[in-house]
Coordinates of C-alpha atoms in Angstrom, one line a residue:
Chain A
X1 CA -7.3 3.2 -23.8
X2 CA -9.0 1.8 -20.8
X3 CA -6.4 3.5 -18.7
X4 CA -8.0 6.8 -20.2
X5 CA -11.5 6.0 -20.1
X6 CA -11.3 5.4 -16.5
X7 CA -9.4 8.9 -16.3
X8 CA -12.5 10.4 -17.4
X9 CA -14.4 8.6 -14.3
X10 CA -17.2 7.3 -16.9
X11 CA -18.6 6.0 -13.9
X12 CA -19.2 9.0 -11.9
X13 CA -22.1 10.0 -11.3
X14 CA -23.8 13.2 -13.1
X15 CA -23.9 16.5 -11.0
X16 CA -27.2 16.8 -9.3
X17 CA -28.0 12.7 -9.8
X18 CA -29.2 10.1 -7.0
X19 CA -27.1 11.8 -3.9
X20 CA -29.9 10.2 -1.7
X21 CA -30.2 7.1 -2.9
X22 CA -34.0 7.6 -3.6
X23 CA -33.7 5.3 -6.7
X24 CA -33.9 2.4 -4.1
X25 CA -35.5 4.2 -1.4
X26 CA -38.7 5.3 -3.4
X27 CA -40.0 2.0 -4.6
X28 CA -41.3 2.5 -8.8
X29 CA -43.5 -0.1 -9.3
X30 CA -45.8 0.3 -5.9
X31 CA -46.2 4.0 -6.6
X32 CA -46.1 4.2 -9.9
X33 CA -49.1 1.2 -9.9
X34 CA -51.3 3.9 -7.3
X35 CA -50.7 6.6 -9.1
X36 CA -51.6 5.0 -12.6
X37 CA -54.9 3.6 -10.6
X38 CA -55.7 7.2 -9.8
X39 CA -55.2 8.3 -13.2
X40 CA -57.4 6.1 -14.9
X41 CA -60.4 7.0 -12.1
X42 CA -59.5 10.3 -13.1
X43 CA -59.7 9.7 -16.7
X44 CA -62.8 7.7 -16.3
X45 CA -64.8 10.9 -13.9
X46 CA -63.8 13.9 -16.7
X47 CA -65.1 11.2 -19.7
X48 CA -68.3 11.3 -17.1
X49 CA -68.2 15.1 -16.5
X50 CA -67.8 15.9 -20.6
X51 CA -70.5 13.1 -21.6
X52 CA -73.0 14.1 -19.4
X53 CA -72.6 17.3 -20.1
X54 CA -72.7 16.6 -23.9
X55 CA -76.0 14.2 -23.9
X56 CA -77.8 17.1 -21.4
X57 CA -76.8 19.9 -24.3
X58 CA -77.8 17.6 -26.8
X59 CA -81.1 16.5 -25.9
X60 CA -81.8 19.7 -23.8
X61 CA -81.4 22.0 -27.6
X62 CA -83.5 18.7 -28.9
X63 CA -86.8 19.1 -26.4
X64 CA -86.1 22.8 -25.5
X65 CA -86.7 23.0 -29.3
X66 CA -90.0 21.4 -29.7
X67 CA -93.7 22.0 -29.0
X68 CA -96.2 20.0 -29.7
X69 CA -100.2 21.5 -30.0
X70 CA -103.3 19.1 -29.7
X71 CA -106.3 20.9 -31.7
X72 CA -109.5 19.3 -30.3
X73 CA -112.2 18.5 -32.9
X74 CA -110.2 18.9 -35.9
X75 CA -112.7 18.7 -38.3
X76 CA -115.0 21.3 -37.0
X77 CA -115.4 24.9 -38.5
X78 CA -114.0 28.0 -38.0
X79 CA -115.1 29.9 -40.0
X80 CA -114.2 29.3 -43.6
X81 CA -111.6 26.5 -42.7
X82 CA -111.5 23.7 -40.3
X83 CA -109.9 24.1 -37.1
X84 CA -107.1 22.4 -38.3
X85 CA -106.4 23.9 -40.8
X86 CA -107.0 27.6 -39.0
X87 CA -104.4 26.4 -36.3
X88 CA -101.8 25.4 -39.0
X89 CA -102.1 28.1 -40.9
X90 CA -101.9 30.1 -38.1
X91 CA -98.6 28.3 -36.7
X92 CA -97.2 28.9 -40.2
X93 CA -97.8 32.6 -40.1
X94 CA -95.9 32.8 -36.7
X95 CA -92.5 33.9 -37.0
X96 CA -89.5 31.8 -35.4
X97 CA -90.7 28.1 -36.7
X98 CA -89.1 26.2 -38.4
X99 CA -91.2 23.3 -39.4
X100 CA -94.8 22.6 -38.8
X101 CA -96.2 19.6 -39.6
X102 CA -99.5 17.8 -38.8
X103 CA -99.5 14.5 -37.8
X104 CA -100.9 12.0 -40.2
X105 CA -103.8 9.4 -38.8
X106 CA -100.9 6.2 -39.3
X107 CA -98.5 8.3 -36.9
X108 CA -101.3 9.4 -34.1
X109 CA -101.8 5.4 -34.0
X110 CA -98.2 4.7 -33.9
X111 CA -98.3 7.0 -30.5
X112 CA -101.5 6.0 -29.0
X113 CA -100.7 2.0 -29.7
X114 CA -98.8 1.3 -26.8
X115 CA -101.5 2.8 -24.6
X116 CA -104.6 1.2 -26.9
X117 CA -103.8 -1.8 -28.9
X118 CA -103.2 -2.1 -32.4
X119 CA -106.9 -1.3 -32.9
X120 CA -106.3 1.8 -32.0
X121 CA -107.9 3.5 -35.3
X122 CA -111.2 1.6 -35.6
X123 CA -112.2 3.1 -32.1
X124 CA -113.9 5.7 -33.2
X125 CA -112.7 8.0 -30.9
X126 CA -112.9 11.8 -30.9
X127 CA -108.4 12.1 -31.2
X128 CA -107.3 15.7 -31.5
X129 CA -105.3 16.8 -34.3
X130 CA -101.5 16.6 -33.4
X131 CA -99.1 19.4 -34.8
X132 CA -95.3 19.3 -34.6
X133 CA -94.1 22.2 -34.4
X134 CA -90.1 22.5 -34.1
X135 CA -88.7 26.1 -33.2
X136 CA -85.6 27.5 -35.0
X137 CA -83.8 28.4 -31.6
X138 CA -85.0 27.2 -28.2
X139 CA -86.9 29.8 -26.1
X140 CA -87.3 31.8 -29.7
X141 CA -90.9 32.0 -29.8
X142 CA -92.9 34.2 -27.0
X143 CA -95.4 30.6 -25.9
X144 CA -98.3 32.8 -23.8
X145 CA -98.8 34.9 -26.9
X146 CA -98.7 31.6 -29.7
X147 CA -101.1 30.1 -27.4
X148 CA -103.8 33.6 -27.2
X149 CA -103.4 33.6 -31.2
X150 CA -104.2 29.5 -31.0
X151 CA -106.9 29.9 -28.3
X152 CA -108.2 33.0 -30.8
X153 CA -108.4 30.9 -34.1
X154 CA -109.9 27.2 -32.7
X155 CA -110.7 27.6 -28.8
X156 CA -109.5 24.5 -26.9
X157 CA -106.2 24.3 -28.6
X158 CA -103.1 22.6 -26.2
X159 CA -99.8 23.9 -26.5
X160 CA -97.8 21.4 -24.6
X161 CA -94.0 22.7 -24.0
X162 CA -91.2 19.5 -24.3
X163 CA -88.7 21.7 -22.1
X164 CA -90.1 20.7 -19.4
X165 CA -88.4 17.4 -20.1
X166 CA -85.3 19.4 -20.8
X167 CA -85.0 20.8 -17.6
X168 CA -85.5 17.8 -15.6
X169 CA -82.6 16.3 -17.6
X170 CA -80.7 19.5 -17.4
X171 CA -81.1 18.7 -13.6
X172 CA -80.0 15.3 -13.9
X173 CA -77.2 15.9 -16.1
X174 CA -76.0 18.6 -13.2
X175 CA -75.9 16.0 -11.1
X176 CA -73.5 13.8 -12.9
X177 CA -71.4 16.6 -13.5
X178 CA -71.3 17.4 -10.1
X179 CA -71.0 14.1 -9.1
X180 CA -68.2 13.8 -11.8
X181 CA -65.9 16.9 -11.0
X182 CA -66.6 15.4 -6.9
X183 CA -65.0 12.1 -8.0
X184 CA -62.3 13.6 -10.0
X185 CA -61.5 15.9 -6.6
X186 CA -61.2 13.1 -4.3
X187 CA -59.1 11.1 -6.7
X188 CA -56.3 13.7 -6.8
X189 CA -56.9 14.5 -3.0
X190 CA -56.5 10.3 -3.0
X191 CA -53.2 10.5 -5.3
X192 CA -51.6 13.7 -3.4
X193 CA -52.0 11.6 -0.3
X194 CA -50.3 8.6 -1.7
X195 CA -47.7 10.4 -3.1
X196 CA -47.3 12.4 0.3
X197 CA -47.1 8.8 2.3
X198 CA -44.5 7.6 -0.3
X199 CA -42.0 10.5 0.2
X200 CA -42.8 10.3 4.0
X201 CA -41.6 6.5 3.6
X202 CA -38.7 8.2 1.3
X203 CA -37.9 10.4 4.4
X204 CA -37.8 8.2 6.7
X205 CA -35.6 5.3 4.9
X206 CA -33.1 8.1 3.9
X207 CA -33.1 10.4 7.2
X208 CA -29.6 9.9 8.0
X209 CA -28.4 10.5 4.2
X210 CA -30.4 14.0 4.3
X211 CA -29.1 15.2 7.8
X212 CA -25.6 14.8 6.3
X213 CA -26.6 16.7 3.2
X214 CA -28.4 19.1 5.3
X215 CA -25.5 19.2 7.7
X216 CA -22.9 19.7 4.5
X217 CA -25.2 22.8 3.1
X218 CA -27.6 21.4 0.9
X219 CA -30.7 23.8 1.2
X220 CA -34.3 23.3 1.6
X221 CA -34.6 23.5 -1.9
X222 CA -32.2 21.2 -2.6
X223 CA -33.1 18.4 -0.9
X224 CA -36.4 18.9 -1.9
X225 CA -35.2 18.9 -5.4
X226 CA -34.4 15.6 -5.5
X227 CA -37.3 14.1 -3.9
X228 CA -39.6 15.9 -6.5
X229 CA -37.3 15.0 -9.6
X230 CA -37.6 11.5 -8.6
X231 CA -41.4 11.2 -7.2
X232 CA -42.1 13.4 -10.5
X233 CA -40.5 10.9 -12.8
X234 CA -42.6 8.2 -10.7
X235 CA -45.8 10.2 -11.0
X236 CA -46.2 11.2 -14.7
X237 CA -45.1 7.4 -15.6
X238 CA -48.1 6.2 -13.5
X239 CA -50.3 8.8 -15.5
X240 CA -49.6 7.8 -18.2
X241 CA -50.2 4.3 -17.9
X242 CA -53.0 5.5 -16.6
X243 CA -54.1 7.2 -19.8
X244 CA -52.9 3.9 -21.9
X245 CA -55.4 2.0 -19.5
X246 CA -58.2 4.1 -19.8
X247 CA -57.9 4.8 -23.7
X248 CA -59.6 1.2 -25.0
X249 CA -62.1 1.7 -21.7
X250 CA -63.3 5.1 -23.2
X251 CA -63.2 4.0 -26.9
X252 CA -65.6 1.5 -26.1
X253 CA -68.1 3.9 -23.8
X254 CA -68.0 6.6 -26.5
X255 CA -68.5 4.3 -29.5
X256 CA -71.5 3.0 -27.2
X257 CA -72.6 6.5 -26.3
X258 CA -72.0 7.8 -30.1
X259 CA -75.8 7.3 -31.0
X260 CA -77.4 9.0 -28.3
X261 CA -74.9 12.1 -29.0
X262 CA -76.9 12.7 -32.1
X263 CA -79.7 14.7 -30.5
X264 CA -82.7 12.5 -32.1
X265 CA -84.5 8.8 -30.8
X266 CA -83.7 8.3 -34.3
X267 CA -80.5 9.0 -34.7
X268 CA -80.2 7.2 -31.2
X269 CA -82.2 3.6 -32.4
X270 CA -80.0 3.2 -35.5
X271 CA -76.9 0.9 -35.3
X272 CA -73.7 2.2 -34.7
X273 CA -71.7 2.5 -37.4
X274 CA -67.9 1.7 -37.8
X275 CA -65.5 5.0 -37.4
X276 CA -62.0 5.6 -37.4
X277 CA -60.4 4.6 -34.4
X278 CA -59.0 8.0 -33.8
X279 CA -62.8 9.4 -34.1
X280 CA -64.0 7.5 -31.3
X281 CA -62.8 9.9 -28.7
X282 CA -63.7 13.3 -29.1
X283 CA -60.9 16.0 -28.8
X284 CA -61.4 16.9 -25.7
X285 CA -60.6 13.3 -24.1
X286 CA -58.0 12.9 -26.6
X287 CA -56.0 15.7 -24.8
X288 CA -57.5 14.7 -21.5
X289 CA -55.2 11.6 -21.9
X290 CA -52.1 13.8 -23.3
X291 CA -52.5 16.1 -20.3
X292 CA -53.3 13.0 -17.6
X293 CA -49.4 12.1 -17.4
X294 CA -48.6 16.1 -17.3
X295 CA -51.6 16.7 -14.4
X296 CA -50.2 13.8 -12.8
X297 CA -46.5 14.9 -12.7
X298 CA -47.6 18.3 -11.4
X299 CA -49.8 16.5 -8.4
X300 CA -46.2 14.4 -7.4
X301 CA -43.9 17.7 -7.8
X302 CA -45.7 19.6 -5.7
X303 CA -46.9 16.9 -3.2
X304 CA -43.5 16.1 -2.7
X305 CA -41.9 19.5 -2.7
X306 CA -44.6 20.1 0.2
X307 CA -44.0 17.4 2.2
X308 CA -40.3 17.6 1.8
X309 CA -39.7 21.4 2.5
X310 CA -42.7 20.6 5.8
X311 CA -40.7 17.9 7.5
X312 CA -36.9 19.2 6.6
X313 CA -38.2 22.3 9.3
X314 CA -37.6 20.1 12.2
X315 CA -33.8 20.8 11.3
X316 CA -32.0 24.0 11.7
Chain B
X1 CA -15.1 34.3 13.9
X2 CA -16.8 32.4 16.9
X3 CA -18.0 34.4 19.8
X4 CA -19.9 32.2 22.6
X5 CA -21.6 34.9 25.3
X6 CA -23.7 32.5 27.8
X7 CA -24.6 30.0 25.3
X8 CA -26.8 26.9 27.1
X9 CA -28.0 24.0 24.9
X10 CA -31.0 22.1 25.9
X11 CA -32.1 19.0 23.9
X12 CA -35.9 18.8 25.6
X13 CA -36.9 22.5 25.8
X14 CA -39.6 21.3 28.4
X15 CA -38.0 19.5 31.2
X16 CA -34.6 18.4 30.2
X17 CA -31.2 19.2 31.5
X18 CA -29.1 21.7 30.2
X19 CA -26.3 19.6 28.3
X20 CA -24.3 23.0 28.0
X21 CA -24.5 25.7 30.3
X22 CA -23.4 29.5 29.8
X23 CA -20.5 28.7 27.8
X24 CA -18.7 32.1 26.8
X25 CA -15.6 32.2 25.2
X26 CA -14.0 33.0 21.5
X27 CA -12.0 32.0 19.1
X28 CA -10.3 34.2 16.8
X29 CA -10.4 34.1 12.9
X30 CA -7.2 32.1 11.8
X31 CA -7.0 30.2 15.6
X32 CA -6.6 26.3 17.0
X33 CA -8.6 24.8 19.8
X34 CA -8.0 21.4 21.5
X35 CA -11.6 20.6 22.9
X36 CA -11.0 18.7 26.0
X37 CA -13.0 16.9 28.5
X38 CA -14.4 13.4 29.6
X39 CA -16.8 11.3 28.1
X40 CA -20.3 13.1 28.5
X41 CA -18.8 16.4 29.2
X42 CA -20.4 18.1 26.0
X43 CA -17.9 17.9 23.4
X44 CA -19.9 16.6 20.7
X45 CA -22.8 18.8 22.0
X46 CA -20.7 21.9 21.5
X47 CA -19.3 21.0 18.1
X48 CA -23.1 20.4 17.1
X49 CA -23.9 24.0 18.2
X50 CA -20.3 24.7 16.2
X51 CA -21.7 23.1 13.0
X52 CA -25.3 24.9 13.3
X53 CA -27.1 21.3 13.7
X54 CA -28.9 23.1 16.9
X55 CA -29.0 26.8 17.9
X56 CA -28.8 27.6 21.4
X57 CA -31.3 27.1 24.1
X58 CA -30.2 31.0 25.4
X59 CA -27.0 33.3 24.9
X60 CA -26.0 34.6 22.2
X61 CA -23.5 32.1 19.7
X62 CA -22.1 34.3 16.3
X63 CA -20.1 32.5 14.0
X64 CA -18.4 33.8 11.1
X65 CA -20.3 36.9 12.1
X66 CA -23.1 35.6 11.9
X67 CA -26.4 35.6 14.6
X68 CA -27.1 32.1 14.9
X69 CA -30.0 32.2 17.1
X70 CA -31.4 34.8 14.8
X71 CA -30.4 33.4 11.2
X72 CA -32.6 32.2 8.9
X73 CA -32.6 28.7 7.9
X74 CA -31.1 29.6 3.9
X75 CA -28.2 31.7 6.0
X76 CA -27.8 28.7 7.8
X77 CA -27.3 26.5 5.4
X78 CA -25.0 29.0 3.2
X79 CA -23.0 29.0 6.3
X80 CA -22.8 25.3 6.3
X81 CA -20.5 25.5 3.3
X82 CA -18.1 27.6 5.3
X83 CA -17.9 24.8 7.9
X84 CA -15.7 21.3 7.6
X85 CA -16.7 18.8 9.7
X86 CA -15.1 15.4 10.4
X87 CA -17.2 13.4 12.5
X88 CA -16.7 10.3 15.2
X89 CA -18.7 8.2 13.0
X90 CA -18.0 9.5 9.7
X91 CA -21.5 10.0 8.0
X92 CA -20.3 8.9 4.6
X93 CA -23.3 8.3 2.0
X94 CA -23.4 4.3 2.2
X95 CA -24.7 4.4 -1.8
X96 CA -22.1 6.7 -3.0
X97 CA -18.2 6.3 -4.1
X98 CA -15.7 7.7 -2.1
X99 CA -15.0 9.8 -4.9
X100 CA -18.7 11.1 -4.6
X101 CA -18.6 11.6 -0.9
X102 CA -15.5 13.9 -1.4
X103 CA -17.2 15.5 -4.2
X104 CA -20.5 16.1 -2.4
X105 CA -20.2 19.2 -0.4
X106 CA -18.7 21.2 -3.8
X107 CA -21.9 19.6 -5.8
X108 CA -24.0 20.9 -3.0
X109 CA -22.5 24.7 -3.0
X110 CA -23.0 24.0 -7.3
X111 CA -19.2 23.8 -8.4
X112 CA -19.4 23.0 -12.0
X113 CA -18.3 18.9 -12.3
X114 CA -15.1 20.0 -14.5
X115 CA -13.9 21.8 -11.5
X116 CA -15.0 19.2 -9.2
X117 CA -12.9 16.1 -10.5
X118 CA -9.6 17.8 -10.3
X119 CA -9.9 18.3 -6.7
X120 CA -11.5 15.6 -5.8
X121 CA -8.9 13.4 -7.2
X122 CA -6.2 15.5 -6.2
X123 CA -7.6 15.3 -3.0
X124 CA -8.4 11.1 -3.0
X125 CA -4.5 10.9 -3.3
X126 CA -3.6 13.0 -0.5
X127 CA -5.1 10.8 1.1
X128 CA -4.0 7.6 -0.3
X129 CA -7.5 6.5 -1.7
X130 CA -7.6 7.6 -5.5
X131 CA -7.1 3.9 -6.4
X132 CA -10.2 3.3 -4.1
X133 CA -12.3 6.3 -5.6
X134 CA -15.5 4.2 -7.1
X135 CA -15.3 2.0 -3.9
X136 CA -18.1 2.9 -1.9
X137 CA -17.8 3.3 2.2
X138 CA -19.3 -0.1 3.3
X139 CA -16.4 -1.8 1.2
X140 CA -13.7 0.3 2.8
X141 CA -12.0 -0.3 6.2
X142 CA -12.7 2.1 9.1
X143 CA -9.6 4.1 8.5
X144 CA -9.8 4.4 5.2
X145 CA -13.5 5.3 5.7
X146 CA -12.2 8.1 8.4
X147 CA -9.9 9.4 5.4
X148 CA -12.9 9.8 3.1
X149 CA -14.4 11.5 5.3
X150 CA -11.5 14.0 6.4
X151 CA -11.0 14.6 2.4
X152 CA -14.9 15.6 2.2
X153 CA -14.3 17.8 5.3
X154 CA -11.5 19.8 3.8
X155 CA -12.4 20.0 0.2
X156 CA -14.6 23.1 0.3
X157 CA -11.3 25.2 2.0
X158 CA -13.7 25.5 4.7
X159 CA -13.2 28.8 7.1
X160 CA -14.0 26.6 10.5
X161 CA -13.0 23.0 10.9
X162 CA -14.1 20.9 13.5
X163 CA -13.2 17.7 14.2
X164 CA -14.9 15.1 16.6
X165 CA -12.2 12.5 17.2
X166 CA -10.9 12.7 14.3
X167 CA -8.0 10.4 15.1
X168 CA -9.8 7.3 16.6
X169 CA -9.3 5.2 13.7
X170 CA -6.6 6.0 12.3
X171 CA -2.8 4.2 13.6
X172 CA 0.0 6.7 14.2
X173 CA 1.3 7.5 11.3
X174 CA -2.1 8.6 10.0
X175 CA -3.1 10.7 12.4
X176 CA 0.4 12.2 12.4
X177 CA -0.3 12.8 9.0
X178 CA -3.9 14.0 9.7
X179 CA -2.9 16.7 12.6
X180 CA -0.1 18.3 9.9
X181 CA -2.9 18.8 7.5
X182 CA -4.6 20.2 10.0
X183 CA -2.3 22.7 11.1
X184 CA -1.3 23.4 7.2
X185 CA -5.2 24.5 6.8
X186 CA -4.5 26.6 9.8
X187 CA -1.5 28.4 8.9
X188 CA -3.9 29.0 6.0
X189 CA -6.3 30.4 7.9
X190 CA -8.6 28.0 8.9
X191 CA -9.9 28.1 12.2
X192 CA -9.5 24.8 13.4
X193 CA -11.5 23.4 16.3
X194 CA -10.7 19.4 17.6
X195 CA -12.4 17.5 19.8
X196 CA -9.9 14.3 21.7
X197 CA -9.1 12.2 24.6
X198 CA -5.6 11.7 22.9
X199 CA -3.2 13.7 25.1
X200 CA -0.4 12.6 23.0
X201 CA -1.5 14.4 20.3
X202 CA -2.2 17.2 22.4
X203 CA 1.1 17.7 23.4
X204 CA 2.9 16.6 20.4
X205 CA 1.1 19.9 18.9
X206 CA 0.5 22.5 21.7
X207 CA -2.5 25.0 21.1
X208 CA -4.8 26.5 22.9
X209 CA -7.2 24.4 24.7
X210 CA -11.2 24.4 26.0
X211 CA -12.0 22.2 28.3
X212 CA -15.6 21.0 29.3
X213 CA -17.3 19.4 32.0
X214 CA -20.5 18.2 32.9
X215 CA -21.5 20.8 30.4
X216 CA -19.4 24.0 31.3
X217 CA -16.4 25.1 30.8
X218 CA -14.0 24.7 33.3
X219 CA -10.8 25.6 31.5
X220 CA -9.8 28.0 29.0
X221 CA -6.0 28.0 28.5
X222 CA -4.2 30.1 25.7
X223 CA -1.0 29.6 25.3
X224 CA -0.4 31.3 22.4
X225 CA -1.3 34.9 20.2
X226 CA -4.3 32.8 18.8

């Protein structure tokens, strides 16, 4: 029985397996480490990239959606009403709002407490009326015609726009997305070159092995072959413990960044509440880390198919 | 089958020496060279241009028809498959069995591995090793490291076989036995190319002869039809 086991060579080796040797010559844990490193940078800049992205939608449709007008002496007349009443009624006849609501006295002095004390009522000051007005879409209502009917109604009337605020931090989220996708470049750049020096070092330690090959007529391809099969395997097992490192990291950053994803200070000042732990990632960095391993094996294949095919043309 | 018109071979293309020079001469399909020559004279040089690991420096060099200073590098390497080689120091894979040596040029031309193990083993005992098949080169003895790699030479049926001192390890009665295979593959039809010092062998099997010198040939003697 042994006799006929061994008759069927069970220790040969597979057709197309380790001709090279690269199983020793292409140290696993050294490159696989790097390239695990690089994937969890990676992970870490496109979690960046979606959540800035996310926060500047979110609070840009907040603050692009808002206005708030000032009516100067409220309680004077025009006309039959006072001039706060003329305004709201006025803002209530103007298509594209959706709420309007005046400010009560308690609120104006929440606002104007941090600025005057928490005597800020028994001032006696001349404080304009304060109107909330929130728009059903951003950029819905024409502003330089709201503010002639305002103006026409009770003279003196402010209508302050809150996108202003929304562009600034459309411009800063920009940034970080810029700044994001420029991290996310130079870490494959980072992880193409380590993967280039490691087949290099491959080369080198197996030179004589592949000039035989080469000299037996093993083509371009390959040779090439088997570096990429190997540095592949290599590659998408340092992605993906790449994406196993960088899961509980971006759990705990999105549960943290959860509130402020809700579009109001409200929402954003209560305390987080306990989800599912499969809800603390949204999809897209869910998939970012099934994809990681894949991105990662594609960045070794062809890194290595490169370099390969480039140095095998110093042969015939 | 091989056609050398002029053919120089120069290592450094900027200031070395020419380490062949205008070599013109031809071997027939189906014929058997003795390379002869000293030390230094170019043997190994030639046999490289033989076994397209270099093309030549100028001249024109066509082997099995084909343009080598003008192939591309797949033709080359198809060609490659049509080519045994046995070289001085043997170029055996250190990591692989003998049995995978042997098996490694069909593998690279993509012979399916049920085809493969019947001639490799039928091959291994030829040559007295199938008991040493999963033994891999650095355990084996020089001979029987020159006899794996004669049996990886010849397994393909190669068209062209060349041999760089092929019988340097080996005692008498191997490379008796070694020179009969040869000349079996050529009665076959294998042009068969050897590069020695060993006059005995020379005359014990009379051929056709090219001999080299400081890079040229000074000799050419054909004795026979081939």
């Amino acid at each position: 029985m042994l006799k006929r086991r061994e008759e069927e060579q069970p220790w040969l080796r597979p057709a197309g397996a380790d001709d090279l040797g690269l199983r020793r010559a292409l140290a696993a844990p050294l490159l696989g480490a790097l390239v695990g490193a690089m994937a969890f940078l990676a992970a870490l800049s496109v979690a960046g990239f979606l959540a800035s992205a996310e926060v500047a939608a979110h609070w840009q449709q907040g603050a692009g959606a808002s206005l708030t007008v000032q009516v100067p002496h409220p309680g004077a007349m025009a006309g039959l009403h006072t001039r706060r009443e003329a305004v709201l009624a006025a803002l209530q006849a103007t298509p594209g709002l959706a709420s309007v609501r005046a400010l009560s006295e308690a609120e104006l002095a929440d606002l104007l407490r941090p600025w005057l004390g928490p005597d800020a009522e028994r001032l006696s000051l001349p404080l304009p009326a304060v109107v909330a007005v929130r728009l059903a879409a951003p950029g819905g209502v024409d502003l330089a015609a709201l503010n002639a009917k305002l103006q026409s109604v009770a003279p003196g009337t402010l209508v302050e726009r809150e996108d202003i605020w929304a562009m600034r931090l459309a411009k800063l989220a920009r940034s970080l997305e810029l700044t994001a996708g420029a991290v996310l470049v130079v870490v494959a750049l980072v992880a193409a070159a380590v993967v280039a020096v490691a087949t290099r070092a491959g080369l080198s330690a197996r030179r004589e092995a592949i000039e035989t090959v080469h000299g037996l007529g093993a083509t371009d391809g390959y040779i090439a072959a088997r570096f990429s099969a190997r540095i592949t395997r290599l590659a998408a097992a340092g992605g993906l413990l790449g994406a196993l490192l960088a899961m509980p990291v971006l759990m705990g950053l999105s549960w943290l960044a959860m509130p402020f994803l809700r579009g109001s200070m409200e929402a954003a000042s209560a305390t987080p509440e306990e989800p599912h732990w499969t809800a603390l990632l949204p999809p897209e960095l869910w998939l970012l880390l099934v994809v990681l391993p894949v991105v990662t094996a594609g960045i070794g294949w062809l890194t290595a198919q490169a370099t390969v095919r480039q140095w095998l043309r110093r042969l015939p | 089958m091989i056609r050398c018109e002029r053919v120089s071979l120069r290592y450094s293309l900027k200031d070395g020496p020419d380490v062949l020079r205008e070599l013109s001469f031809e071997v027939p399909e189906g014929g058997f060279r003795w390379l002869l020559g000293p030390s230094g004279a170019g043997k190994t040089s030639l046999l490289r241009l033989l076994y397209l690991a270099a093309r030549p420096t100028s001249g024109r060099l066509s082997v099995l028809g084909t343009d080598i200073g003008s192939a591309s590098r797949s033709k080359l390497a198809l060609l490659r498959r049509r080519i045994g080689v046995v070289f001085q120091d043997f170029r055996l894979l250190p990591h692989l069995s003998a049995f995978d040596n042997v098996a490694l040029p069909l593998r690279i031309s993509g012979r399916p591995e049920g085809q493969i193990r019947a001639d490799v083993n039928e091959m291994l005992r030829w040559v007295g090793l199938y008991a040493l098949r999963h033994v891999t080169p650095p355990a084996l003895s020089g001979g029987e490291q020159q006899r794996v790699a004669i049996a990886r030479a010849v397994i393909s049926r190669p068209d062209i076989l060349l041999a760089d001192e092929p019988t340097g390890n080996l005692d008498e009665v191997q490379a008796q036995r070694l020179l009969q295979l040869f000349h079996e593959l050529n009665r076959l039809g294998t042009t068969v190319i050897v590069a020695t010092h060993n006059i005995g062998l020379v005359q014990d099997y009379p051929a056709p002869t090219l001999r080299l010198q400081a890079g040229r040939l000074v000799e050419e003697r054909v004795t026979e039809d081939a």
